[in-house]
Coordinates of C-alpha atoms and ligand atoms in Angstrom, one line a residue:
X1 CA 87.7 125.6 87.1
X2 CA 85.8 122.9 89.0
X3 CA 83.3 123.6 91.8
X4 CA 85.0 122.5 94.9
X5 CA 84.5 122.9 98.3
X6 CA 87.3 123.3 101.0
X7 CA 88.1 125.7 103.6
X8 CA 87.2 128.8 102.0
X9 CA 86.9 126.8 98.8
X10 CA 86.2 128.4 95.6
X11 CA 82.6 128.4 94.5
X12 CA 81.2 129.7 91.4
X13 CA 78.3 130.8 93.1
X14 CA 79.3 133.6 95.5
X15 CA 76.0 133.3 97.4
X16 CA 76.8 129.8 98.1
X17 CA 80.3 130.2 99.2
X18 CA 79.0 133.3 101.7
X19 CA 76.5 130.8 103.1
X20 CA 79.4 128.2 103.8
X21 CA 81.5 130.6 105.2
X22 CA 79.0 132.0 107.4
X23 CA 79.1 129.2 109.6
X24 CA 82.1 129.8 112.0
X25 CA 84.6 127.0 111.9
X26 CA 84.4 124.9 114.9
X27 CA 87.7 124.4 116.7
X28 CA 87.9 122.2 119.9
X29 CA 89.1 123.8 123.2
X30 CA 89.5 127.3 121.8
X31 CA 90.2 129.0 124.7
X32 CA 92.9 126.4 125.8
X33 CA 94.6 126.7 122.4
X34 CA 94.5 130.5 122.7
X35 CA 96.3 130.0 126.3
X36 CA 98.7 127.9 124.8
X37 CA 100.0 130.6 122.4
X38 CA 101.4 132.3 125.6
X39 CA 103.3 129.3 127.0
X40 CA 106.6 130.7 125.6
X41 CA 106.1 134.0 127.6
X42 CA 105.8 132.7 131.1
X43 CA 108.7 135.1 132.5
X44 CA 106.7 138.4 131.0
X45 CA 103.3 137.3 132.2
X46 CA 104.7 136.3 135.8
X47 CA 106.1 140.0 135.5
X48 CA 102.9 141.3 134.4
X49 CA 100.9 139.6 137.0
X50 CA 103.4 140.7 139.8
X51 CA 103.0 144.3 138.5
X52 CA 99.1 144.2 138.1
X53 CA 98.7 142.8 141.7
X54 CA 101.0 145.8 142.8
X55 CA 99.0 148.3 141.1
X56 CA 95.9 146.8 142.3
X57 CA 97.1 146.6 145.9
X58 CA 98.2 150.2 145.9
X59 CA 94.7 151.1 144.2
X60 CA 93.2 150.1 147.5
X61 CA 94.9 152.3 149.7
X62 CA 93.9 155.8 148.7
X63 CA 90.2 155.3 149.3
X64 CA 91.2 154.4 152.8
X65 CA 93.3 157.3 153.1
X66 CA 90.4 159.4 152.1
X67 CA 88.5 158.2 154.9
X68 CA 91.2 159.0 157.2
X69 CA 91.8 162.5 155.5
X70 CA 88.3 163.5 156.4
X71 CA 88.0 161.9 159.6
X72 CA 91.2 162.7 161.2
X73 CA 92.7 165.6 159.0
X74 CA 90.0 167.7 157.6
X75 CA 87.0 167.3 160.4
X76 CA 88.8 165.6 163.4
X77 CA 86.5 164.7 166.3
X78 CA 87.5 167.8 168.0
X79 CA 89.3 171.0 167.1
X80 CA 90.5 172.5 163.9
X81 CA 91.9 170.4 160.8
X82 CA 95.1 168.7 161.9
X83 CA 97.6 170.0 159.3
X84 CA 100.4 167.3 160.3
X85 CA 98.2 164.5 159.6
X86 CA 96.6 166.0 156.6
X87 CA 100.1 166.7 155.2
X88 CA 101.2 163.0 155.7
X89 CA 98.1 161.8 154.2
X90 CA 98.1 163.7 151.0
X91 CA 101.9 163.3 150.5
X92 CA 101.4 159.5 150.9
X93 CA 98.4 159.5 148.3
X94 CA 100.5 161.6 145.9
X95 CA 103.4 159.0 146.2
X96 CA 101.0 156.0 145.6
X97 CA 99.6 157.6 142.5
X98 CA 102.9 158.2 141.0
X99 CA 104.0 154.5 141.6
X100 CA 100.9 153.4 140.4
X101 CA 101.5 155.4 137.2
X102 CA 104.8 154.1 136.7
X103 CA 103.5 150.6 137.3
X104 CA 101.0 151.0 134.7
X105 CA 103.5 152.2 132.0
X106 CA 105.7 149.2 132.9
X107 CA 103.0 146.8 132.4
X108 CA 101.5 148.0 129.2
X109 CA 105.2 147.7 127.7
X110 CA 105.2 143.9 128.9
X111 CA 101.7 143.3 127.6
X112 CA 102.4 145.2 124.2
X113 CA 105.5 143.1 123.8
X114 CA 103.9 139.9 124.8
X115 CA 100.8 140.6 122.6
X116 CA 102.8 141.6 119.6
X117 CA 105.4 138.8 119.9
X118 CA 102.3 136.1 120.2
X119 CA 100.7 137.4 117.0
X120 CA 103.8 137.6 115.2
X121 CA 104.4 134.2 115.7
X122 CA 101.0 133.1 115.1
X123 CA 101.1 134.9 111.6
X124 CA 104.4 133.3 111.1
X125 CA 103.3 129.9 111.9
X126 CA 100.0 130.4 109.8
X127 CA 102.5 131.3 106.8
X128 CA 104.7 128.6 107.1
X129 CA 102.2 126.3 107.4
X130 CA 100.2 127.3 104.6
X131 CA 103.9 127.2 102.4
X132 CA 103.6 123.5 103.3
X133 CA 100.5 122.7 101.8
X134 CA 100.3 121.1 98.9
X135 CA 99.5 122.8 95.5
X136 CA 95.8 121.2 95.1
X137 CA 95.0 123.5 98.1
X138 CA 96.0 126.8 96.5
X139 CA 94.1 125.6 92.9
X140 CA 91.1 125.0 95.1
X141 CA 91.2 128.3 97.4
X142 CA 91.2 131.8 96.4
X143 CA 94.3 133.6 96.8
X144 CA 92.5 136.6 98.6
X145 CA 91.0 134.3 101.0
X146 CA 94.0 133.2 102.3
X147 CA 95.6 136.7 102.5
X148 CA 92.4 137.6 104.4
X149 CA 93.1 135.1 106.9
X150 CA 96.7 136.1 107.2
X151 CA 96.2 139.9 107.5
X152 CA 92.6 140.7 108.4
X153 CA 91.8 137.8 110.9
X154 CA 95.2 137.7 112.6
X155 CA 95.2 141.7 112.6
X156 CA 91.9 141.1 114.1
X157 CA 93.0 139.4 117.1
X158 CA 96.1 141.3 117.7
X159 CA 94.4 143.8 119.8
X160 CA 92.7 141.2 121.9
X161 CA 96.0 139.3 122.4
X162 CA 98.0 142.4 123.5
X163 CA 95.0 143.7 125.9
X164 CA 93.5 140.7 127.3
X165 CA 95.9 139.6 129.5
X166 CA 96.4 143.0 131.5
X167 CA 93.1 143.7 131.1
X168 CA 91.5 140.8 132.4
X169 CA 94.3 140.5 135.4
X170 CA 94.3 144.2 136.3
X171 CA 90.6 144.8 136.1
X172 CA 89.7 141.7 138.2
X173 CA 92.0 142.7 140.7
X174 CA 91.1 146.3 140.9
X175 CA 87.4 145.1 140.9
X176 CA 87.9 142.8 143.7
X177 CA 90.2 145.1 145.5
X178 CA 87.5 148.1 145.3
X179 CA 84.9 145.5 146.8
X180 CA 87.2 144.7 149.6
X181 CA 87.6 148.3 150.4
X182 CA 83.7 149.0 149.9
X183 CA 83.1 146.3 152.4
X184 CA 85.7 147.4 154.7
X185 CA 84.0 150.9 154.7
X186 CA 80.3 149.8 154.9
X187 CA 78.9 146.3 154.0
X188 CA 75.4 147.8 153.8
X189 CA 76.5 150.4 151.4
X190 CA 78.2 147.6 149.4
X191 CA 75.1 145.6 149.1
X192 CA 73.4 148.8 147.6
X193 CA 76.1 149.2 144.9
X194 CA 76.1 145.3 144.2
X195 CA 72.3 145.0 143.2
X196 CA 73.1 146.3 139.6
X197 CA 75.6 143.7 138.9
X198 CA 73.5 140.6 138.0
X199 CA 71.5 143.1 135.6
X200 CA 74.8 144.0 133.8
X201 CA 76.2 140.6 133.4
X202 CA 72.6 139.5 131.8
X203 CA 72.8 142.4 129.4
X204 CA 76.3 141.8 128.5
X205 CA 75.9 138.2 127.3
X206 CA 73.5 139.4 125.1
X207 CA 75.7 142.1 123.7
X208 CA 78.5 139.7 123.2
X209 CA 76.5 137.1 121.2
X210 CA 75.3 140.0 118.7
X211 CA 78.7 141.4 118.3
X212 CA 80.3 137.8 117.7
X213 CA 78.0 137.4 114.8
X214 CA 78.7 140.5 113.4
X215 CA 82.3 140.0 113.9
X216 CA 82.0 136.7 111.6
X217 CA 80.0 138.7 108.9
X218 CA 82.7 141.5 109.1
X219 CA 85.5 139.2 108.6
X220 CA 83.8 137.1 105.9
X221 CA 83.0 140.7 104.0
X222 CA 86.6 141.8 104.3
X223 CA 87.9 138.4 103.0
X224 CA 85.5 139.0 99.9
X225 CA 87.0 142.5 99.5
X226 CA 90.5 141.2 99.6
X227 CA 89.7 138.5 97.3
X228 CA 88.1 141.2 94.7
X229 CA 90.9 143.4 95.2
X230 CA 93.4 140.5 94.6
X231 CA 91.8 139.5 91.6
X232 CA 91.0 142.8 89.7
X233 CA 93.9 144.9 90.7
X234 CA 96.6 142.3 89.9
X235 CA 98.2 142.7 86.6
X236 CA 96.4 140.0 84.8
X237 CA 92.8 140.9 86.4
X238 CA 93.3 144.6 85.3
X239 CA 94.1 143.6 81.8
X240 CA 91.2 141.3 81.3
X241 CA 89.0 144.1 82.7
X242 CA 90.4 146.9 80.6
X243 CA 90.5 144.6 77.7
X244 CA 86.9 143.9 78.0
X245 CA 86.2 147.4 79.3
X246 CA 84.7 145.7 82.4
X247 CA 86.1 148.3 85.0
X248 CA 82.6 149.7 85.9
X249 CA 81.5 146.1 86.7
X250 CA 84.6 145.6 89.0
X251 CA 83.9 148.9 90.7
X252 CA 80.3 147.8 91.0
X253 CA 81.2 144.7 92.7
X254 CA 83.7 146.3 95.1
X255 CA 81.0 148.7 95.8
X256 CA 78.2 146.4 96.6
X257 CA 80.7 144.5 99.1
X258 CA 82.0 147.8 100.5
X259 CA 78.5 148.6 101.4
X260 CA 78.0 145.6 103.2
X261 CA 81.2 146.5 104.9
X262 CA 80.2 149.9 105.9
X263 CA 77.0 148.5 107.4
X264 CA 78.8 145.9 109.4
X265 CA 81.3 148.3 110.6
X266 CA 78.7 150.8 111.9
X267 CA 76.6 148.0 113.5
X268 CA 79.9 146.7 115.2
X269 CA 80.6 150.1 116.7
X270 CA 77.4 150.6 117.7
X271 CA 76.5 147.3 119.1
X272 CA 76.7 147.5 123.1
X273 CA 76.9 151.2 123.0
X274 CA 73.5 151.3 124.6
X275 CA 74.6 148.8 126.9
X276 CA 77.7 150.8 128.1
X277 CA 75.5 154.2 128.1
X278 CA 73.3 152.3 130.5
X279 CA 76.2 151.2 132.6
X280 CA 77.5 154.6 132.9
X281 CA 74.0 156.0 133.8
X282 CA 73.8 153.4 136.8
X283 CA 77.3 154.4 138.1
X284 CA 76.5 158.0 137.9
X285 CA 73.5 157.7 139.5
X286 CA 74.6 155.3 142.5
X287 CA 76.6 158.1 144.4
X288 CA 73.2 159.9 144.8
X289 CA 71.4 156.7 146.0
X290 CA 74.2 156.3 148.4
X291 CA 73.6 159.5 150.0
X292 CA 69.9 158.7 150.3
X293 CA 70.7 155.4 151.8
X294 CA 73.2 156.8 154.1
X295 CA 70.8 159.5 155.6
X296 CA 68.0 156.9 155.9
X297 CA 71.1 154.6 157.9
X298 CA 71.6 157.5 160.0
X299 CA 68.1 158.0 161.0
X300 CA 67.6 154.5 161.5
X301 CA 70.4 155.0 164.2
X302 CA 73.6 153.5 162.4
X303 CA 76.9 155.4 162.4
X304 CA 78.0 156.4 159.1
X305 CA 81.0 159.2 159.1
X306 CA 81.3 161.9 156.3
X307 CA 84.7 160.2 155.8
X308 CA 83.0 156.7 155.2
X309 CA 80.3 158.4 152.4
X310 CA 83.1 160.2 150.7
X311 CA 85.4 157.2 150.3
X312 CA 82.7 154.9 149.5
X313 CA 81.5 156.9 146.6
X314 CA 85.1 157.5 145.5
X315 CA 85.9 153.8 145.5
X316 CA 82.6 153.0 143.8
X317 CA 83.2 155.4 140.9
X318 CA 86.6 153.9 140.4
X319 CA 84.9 150.8 139.9
X320 CA 83.2 152.1 136.7
X321 CA 86.3 151.8 134.3
X322 CA 87.7 148.4 135.5
X323 CA 84.2 146.9 135.3
X324 CA 83.5 148.2 131.6
X325 CA 87.3 147.3 131.0
X326 CA 86.4 143.8 131.9
X327 CA 83.1 143.8 130.1
X328 CA 84.9 144.9 126.8
X329 CA 87.7 142.1 127.2
X330 CA 85.0 139.6 127.4
X331 CA 83.1 141.0 124.4
X332 CA 86.3 141.1 122.7
X333 CA 86.8 137.5 123.3
X334 CA 83.7 136.7 122.0
X335 CA 84.1 138.7 119.2
X336 CA 87.4 137.2 118.4
X337 CA 86.3 133.7 119.1
X338 CA 85.4 133.5 115.3
X339 CA 88.6 134.8 114.0
X340 CA 90.4 132.7 116.5
X341 CA 88.6 129.9 115.0
X342 CA 89.6 131.0 111.2
X343 CA 93.1 131.2 112.1
X344 CA 93.1 127.8 113.9
X345 CA 91.1 126.2 111.0
X346 CA 94.0 126.6 108.7
X347 CA 96.6 126.0 111.2
X348 CA 95.0 122.5 111.6
X349 CA 94.9 121.9 107.9
X350 CA 97.1 118.9 107.3
X351 CA 99.1 119.0 104.1
X352 CA 98.1 116.0 101.9
X353 CA 101.9 115.5 100.7
X354 CA 104.3 114.9 103.7
X355 CA 107.6 113.9 104.2
X356 CA 108.3 110.6 105.3
X357 CA 109.8 110.0 108.7
X358 CA 113.1 108.4 107.9
X359 CA 113.8 110.0 104.3
X360 CA 115.9 107.7 102.0
X361 CA 119.1 109.4 100.6
X362 CA 119.5 109.4 96.6
X363 CA 122.9 107.6 95.4
X364 CA 124.4 110.6 93.6
X365 CA 125.8 108.2 91.0
X366 CA 122.2 107.0 90.2
X367 CA 120.8 110.4 89.6
X368 CA 118.7 111.1 86.5
X369 CA 116.5 108.0 85.7
X370 CA 112.5 108.8 86.4
X371 CA 109.7 106.2 86.3
X372 CA 106.2 106.2 86.7
X373 CA 104.9 102.9 87.2
X374 CA 101.4 102.1 86.9
X375 CA 100.3 105.7 87.9
X376 CA 96.5 106.5 88.4
X377 CA 95.6 110.0 89.2
X378 CA 92.5 112.0 89.8
X379 CA 92.9 115.7 90.9
X380 CA 91.7 116.2 94.4
X381 CA 88.2 117.6 95.0
X382 CA 87.6 116.8 91.0
X383 CA 84.2 115.2 90.5
X384 CA 85.4 113.5 87.3
X385 CA 84.1 109.8 87.5
X386 CA 87.2 109.0 85.1
X387 CA 90.7 109.2 86.3
X388 CA 92.9 112.1 84.8
X389 CA 95.7 109.5 84.4
X390 CA 95.1 105.7 84.1
X391 CA 97.9 103.1 84.8
X392 CA 100.6 105.3 83.2
X393 CA 103.9 103.6 82.8
X394 CA 106.8 105.7 81.6
X395 CA 110.4 105.1 82.1
X396 CA 113.1 107.8 81.3
X397 CA 116.8 106.7 81.5
X398 CA 119.6 108.8 82.8
X399 CA 120.6 111.4 80.1
X400 CA 117.6 110.6 77.9
X401 CA 115.4 113.2 76.0
X402 CA 111.7 112.2 76.3
X403 CA 108.7 113.8 74.4
X404 CA 105.4 113.8 75.6
X405 CA 102.8 114.3 72.8
X406 CA 99.3 114.1 72.6
X407 CA 96.1 116.1 72.1
X408 CA 95.4 119.0 74.6
X409 CA 93.8 117.8 77.8
X410 CA 95.2 114.2 77.4
X411 CA 97.2 114.7 80.7
X412 CA 100.7 115.5 79.7
X413 CA 101.0 118.6 82.1
X414 CA 99.4 116.2 84.9
X415 CA 102.2 114.1 84.5
X416 CA 104.7 116.7 84.5
X417 CA 103.1 117.8 87.9
X418 CA 103.4 114.1 89.3
X419 CA 107.0 113.8 88.6
X420 CA 108.1 116.5 91.3
X421 CA 105.3 115.4 93.7
X422 CA 103.4 118.7 93.2
X423 CA 100.4 116.4 93.4
X424 CA 100.6 112.9 94.5
X425 CA 99.7 109.8 92.5
X426 CA 96.3 108.0 93.6
X427 CA 97.8 104.7 93.0
X428 CA 101.1 103.6 91.6
X429 CA 104.6 104.8 92.1
X430 CA 107.0 107.7 91.1
X431 CA 110.4 106.7 91.2
X432 CA 113.7 108.8 90.8
X433 CA 116.7 106.8 90.6
X434 CA 114.8 103.7 91.8
X435 CA 113.5 105.4 95.0
X436 CA 109.8 106.0 95.3
X437 CA 109.4 109.6 95.9
X438 CA 107.3 109.0 99.0
X439 CA 110.3 108.0 100.5
X440 CA 112.1 110.8 99.7
X441 CA 112.3 114.5 101.6
X442 CA 110.8 117.0 99.5
X443 CA 113.6 119.1 99.5
X444 CA 115.8 116.3 98.3
X445 CA 113.1 115.6 95.5
X446 CA 112.8 119.1 94.5
X447 CA 116.7 119.4 94.1
X448 CA 116.6 116.8 91.6
X449 CA 114.3 118.4 89.2
X450 CA 114.2 121.9 87.2
X451 CA 110.9 122.9 85.6
X452 CA 110.4 125.5 82.8
X453 CA 106.8 126.3 82.4
X454 CA 105.1 128.0 79.5
X455 CA 104.4 130.6 82.2
X456 CA 107.2 132.1 83.7
X457 CA 107.0 133.7 87.1
X458 CA 109.3 136.4 87.9
X459 CA 109.0 138.5 91.4
X460 CA 108.6 142.1 91.5
X461 CA 112.5 142.3 91.9
X462 CA 115.7 143.0 90.0
X463 CA 116.7 140.4 87.4
X464 CA 119.6 139.4 89.6
X465 CA 117.4 138.6 92.6
X466 CA 114.9 136.4 90.1
X467 CA 117.9 134.6 88.9
X468 CA 119.6 134.1 92.2
X469 CA 116.2 132.6 93.6
X470 CA 117.4 129.3 92.2
X471 CA 120.7 129.6 94.1
X472 CA 120.9 132.2 96.7
X473 CA 124.5 132.0 97.2
X474 CA 125.3 132.2 93.2
X475 CA 128.1 134.5 92.4
X476 CA 128.1 137.3 89.9
X477 CA 129.9 135.1 87.6
X478 CA 127.7 132.1 88.1
X479 CA 124.8 134.2 87.3
X480 CA 126.5 136.0 84.0
X481 CA 127.6 132.4 83.1
X482 CA 123.9 131.0 83.3
X483 CA 122.4 133.9 81.7
X484 CA 125.2 133.7 78.7
X485 CA 124.2 130.1 78.2
X486 CA 120.4 131.0 78.3
X487 CA 121.1 133.5 75.3
X488 CA 119.8 136.5 77.7
X489 CA 123.0 138.1 78.8
X490 CA 123.2 140.5 75.8
X491 CA 119.5 141.4 76.4
X492 CA 119.9 142.1 80.2
X493 CA 123.2 144.1 79.3
X494 CA 121.3 146.4 77.0
X495 CA 119.0 147.6 79.9
X496 CA 120.4 150.7 81.6
X497 CA 120.4 149.2 84.8
X498 CA 121.6 145.6 83.7
X499 CA 121.0 143.1 86.1
X500 CA 119.6 145.5 88.6
X501 CA 116.6 146.1 86.3
X502 CA 113.6 145.8 88.3
X503 CA 111.3 143.3 86.5
X504 CA 107.4 144.2 87.0
X505 CA 105.1 141.6 88.8
X506 CA 104.9 138.6 86.5
X507 CA 107.6 140.1 84.5
X508 CA 105.2 142.3 82.4
X509 CA 108.4 144.6 81.3
X510 CA 109.8 141.3 79.5
X511 CA 108.7 139.8 76.4
X512 CA 107.5 136.2 76.5
X513 CA 110.7 134.9 74.9
X514 CA 112.9 136.8 77.3
X515 CA 111.0 135.6 80.3
X516 CA 111.5 132.2 79.0
X517 CA 115.2 132.6 78.7
X518 CA 115.3 134.0 82.2
X519 CA 113.5 130.8 83.3
X520 CA 115.9 128.7 81.5
X521 CA 119.2 130.7 83.0
X522 CA 117.4 130.2 86.6
X523 CA 117.1 126.4 85.9
X524 CA 121.0 126.5 84.7
X525 CA 121.8 127.8 88.1
X526 CA 120.1 125.1 89.9
X527 CA 121.6 122.6 87.5
X528 CA 119.2 119.7 88.2
X529 CA 119.8 116.3 86.9
X530 CA 116.3 116.1 85.6
X531 CA 114.4 119.1 83.8
X532 CA 110.6 118.9 83.1
X533 CA 110.0 121.3 79.9
X534 CA 107.0 122.5 78.8
X535 CA 107.5 124.1 75.4
X536 CA 105.9 127.1 74.6
X537 CA 103.6 126.7 72.0
X538 CA 103.1 130.0 69.9
X539 CA 103.9 133.0 72.3
X540 CA 107.1 133.7 70.1
X541 CA 107.8 135.0 66.8
X542 CA 110.1 132.6 64.8
X543 CA 113.4 134.4 65.7
X544 CA 112.7 134.3 69.4
X545 CA 111.7 130.8 69.2
X546 CA 114.8 129.8 67.5
X547 CA 116.6 131.5 70.1
X548 CA 114.9 129.7 72.8
X549 CA 115.1 126.5 71.1
X550 CA 119.0 126.8 70.6
X551 CA 119.1 127.8 74.2
X552 CA 117.0 124.9 75.3
X553 CA 119.4 122.4 73.2
X554 CA 122.1 123.4 75.4
X555 CA 120.3 123.1 78.6
X556 CA 119.0 119.6 77.8
X557 CA 122.4 118.4 76.8
X558 CA 123.6 115.9 79.5
X559 CA 120.4 115.9 81.4
X560 CA 117.5 113.7 81.8
X561 CA 114.6 115.6 79.9
X562 CA 111.0 115.1 80.1
X563 CA 109.5 117.7 77.6
X564 CA 106.0 118.3 76.7
X565 CA 106.7 118.8 73.2
X566 CA 105.0 121.1 70.7
X567 CA 107.8 121.2 68.0
X568 CA 108.3 118.4 65.5
X569 CA 112.1 119.1 65.8
X570 CA 112.3 118.3 69.3
X571 CA 110.0 115.3 69.0
X572 CA 111.9 113.9 66.0
X573 CA 115.3 114.0 68.0
X574 CA 113.9 112.8 71.1
X575 CA 115.4 109.4 72.4
X576 CA 111.9 108.1 73.3
X577 CA 108.3 109.5 72.8
X578 CA 105.4 108.8 74.7
X579 CA 101.8 109.4 73.1
X580 CA 99.2 110.2 75.5
X581 CA 95.5 110.1 74.9
X582 CA 92.6 110.2 77.5
X583 CA 95.2 109.9 80.4
X584 CA 96.9 106.8 79.1
X585 CA 99.9 106.3 77.2
X586 CA 98.8 104.8 74.1
X587 CA 102.0 104.4 72.2
X588 CA 105.8 104.6 72.8
X589 CA 109.1 104.5 70.6
X590 CA 111.2 106.7 68.5
X591 CA 109.9 109.0 65.8
X592 CA 110.8 106.4 63.2
X593 CA 109.1 103.4 64.9
X594 CA 106.0 105.5 65.6
X595 CA 105.5 106.6 62.2
X596 CA 105.8 103.0 60.9
X597 CA 102.9 102.1 63.3
X598 CA 100.9 104.7 61.3
X599 CA 98.9 105.2 64.7
X600 CA 97.8 108.3 67.0
X601 CA 101.4 109.6 66.6
X602 CA 101.4 109.6 62.7
X603 CA 98.1 111.2 62.6
X604 CA 99.4 113.9 65.3
X605 CA 102.5 114.6 63.1
X606 CA 100.2 115.2 60.3
X607 CA 98.0 117.4 61.8
X608 CA 99.8 119.2 64.5
X609 CA 103.3 119.5 63.0
X610 CA 102.0 119.9 59.4
X611 CA 103.2 123.5 59.3
X612 CA 106.5 123.1 61.1
Ligands
ADP1 P1 97.6 118.4 78.7 O1 98.6 119.2 79.2 O2 97.7 117.1 78.0 O3 96.9 119.4 77.9 P2 96.4 118.5 81.2 O4 97.3 117.3 82.0 O5 96.5 119.8 81.7 O6 96.2 118.2 79.9 O7 94.9 118.0 81.7 C1 94.4 116.8 81.9 C2 92.9 116.9 82.3 O8 92.8 117.2 83.6 C3 92.2 117.9 81.7 O9 90.8 117.2 81.5 C4 91.8 119.0 82.6 O10 90.8 119.4 82.6 C5 92.0 117.9 84.2 N1 92.6 119.2 84.9 C6 93.8 119.9 84.7 N2 94.1 120.5 85.6 C7 93.2 120.2 86.8 C8 92.8 120.9 88.1 N3 93.6 121.7 88.9 N4 91.6 120.3 88.7 C9 90.7 119.4 88.1 N5 91.2 118.9 86.7 C10 92.2 119.3 86.3

């Protein structure tokens, strides 16, 4: 694998990669883009705003009622407590509390819905965007890194999304309302209470910065852990670790990163705790100070009633939670900025391979011919000076069987990738039925091609589901017919659960030959005019190889086939052979013609196919 740096790119040197990741990606107009996520939820947002305003408005009333309760109900200017007034005021307060609680529940529902829907859409958008990325992106990025952005980062902002709206709105309004109430009660006492505000704002900014930094590091470490998990707990990874007895190394690698994660989590929780404790102390101390100031004001000749002092301290105490809530939201937003940036960075990636604006349609009668015209290609991100393919010209007529032969590393697989546009040619053209693949939509193009690789990927699902992947609406009959043609029906039927047998991830419960025949059945179901075939080299015994071979003969009949050939028999019978060496087509022709040439081909035949 080459050293490449892309977003979260693969780096052999872990430290170097970490250093790269540590710099949080810069995304322009981040807040605007976060706000944009909510545009489709205007109704619910307006509903939330109305409820929040209602709730906040209601919350101003009780303190004012408290003042009256004391001054008119409990301690009227003359005589004993006025029970009628008292009963009225108390009932009104209770009704308001009940209404406020109901509004609170409703509002929580609305915001939870908006938050989760927005987050769900973000996750889906990211997933489908990643689906549209070209193959090169995935060869250059660790799978774990990609998974981590989808799960850890999107998950990380979930809370912020669902809490921010209601918290910001609700708390701002409550704070403003409380201030108004306090001012109405006594401007002098309000002044005393307001003195500590600037201090809190300054302290809070500092805490926010520290937290944001820790959050960035936490996500990076989480991403690393996901990558390790993904690499070493997959079937291939565990097989490698077990066969080399390297489990302890994997455990150590995980433990080291886990330690980092634990430290970061503790720091994340603890950062700001002192700050919040300080805020709490201030708030608890303020009433005491208020009594002091009230006493002083009265001695100085101002009129301050008991009701005012009680109501004032009540409102002031109620300020605590909304204020802390607001600060937390600001902190959360600061913290999640890094996560949002990581998500948007992926959403902003532009696929290197795109559909044209007005795709051409292929004429069904012409389907089948494939041509590479002067194709030059270098792998994206590869720092090779020499191109992998150089001015390759290959023309395969409809229905022909073409064999690509050549030494390992000469570029045969690369050619097979360029035909279905898994990679885009750097120069030159790839043509299907005479139409440049860049003029076709990718769906139309891929409908034309079937690919049978040496490595067959099967989902962890039933055999039927794996087969039907090629044609979701395939009937049971069609599936069985394809399986029969691929010589795999009998094997499948011999399993106790038949077509409903679940194959393990990557099909580890099936042998190499069986997997390949399933892959062939899959292609048969798809029934494409062009087949790209990477013949297996040596993973099978002679018997399975013969079965696969017979199967392939059936599949390639009446179909344009481009085979990376490893067997003399296929090569001999090919309509045309292209000999590839060092990324170039060095010879072309039929077996007999090429043998006469006494060039690379005849040498290969002597060496490579000697044993056949
Ligand atoms: P063949 O199929 O003939 O064995 P390939 O087409 O697989 O050869 O490889 C041709 C060259 O391209 C080799 O030098 C190989 O190292 C290089 N190559 C293959 N895949 C990649 C990749 N994803 N990125 C960079 N270089 C690659």
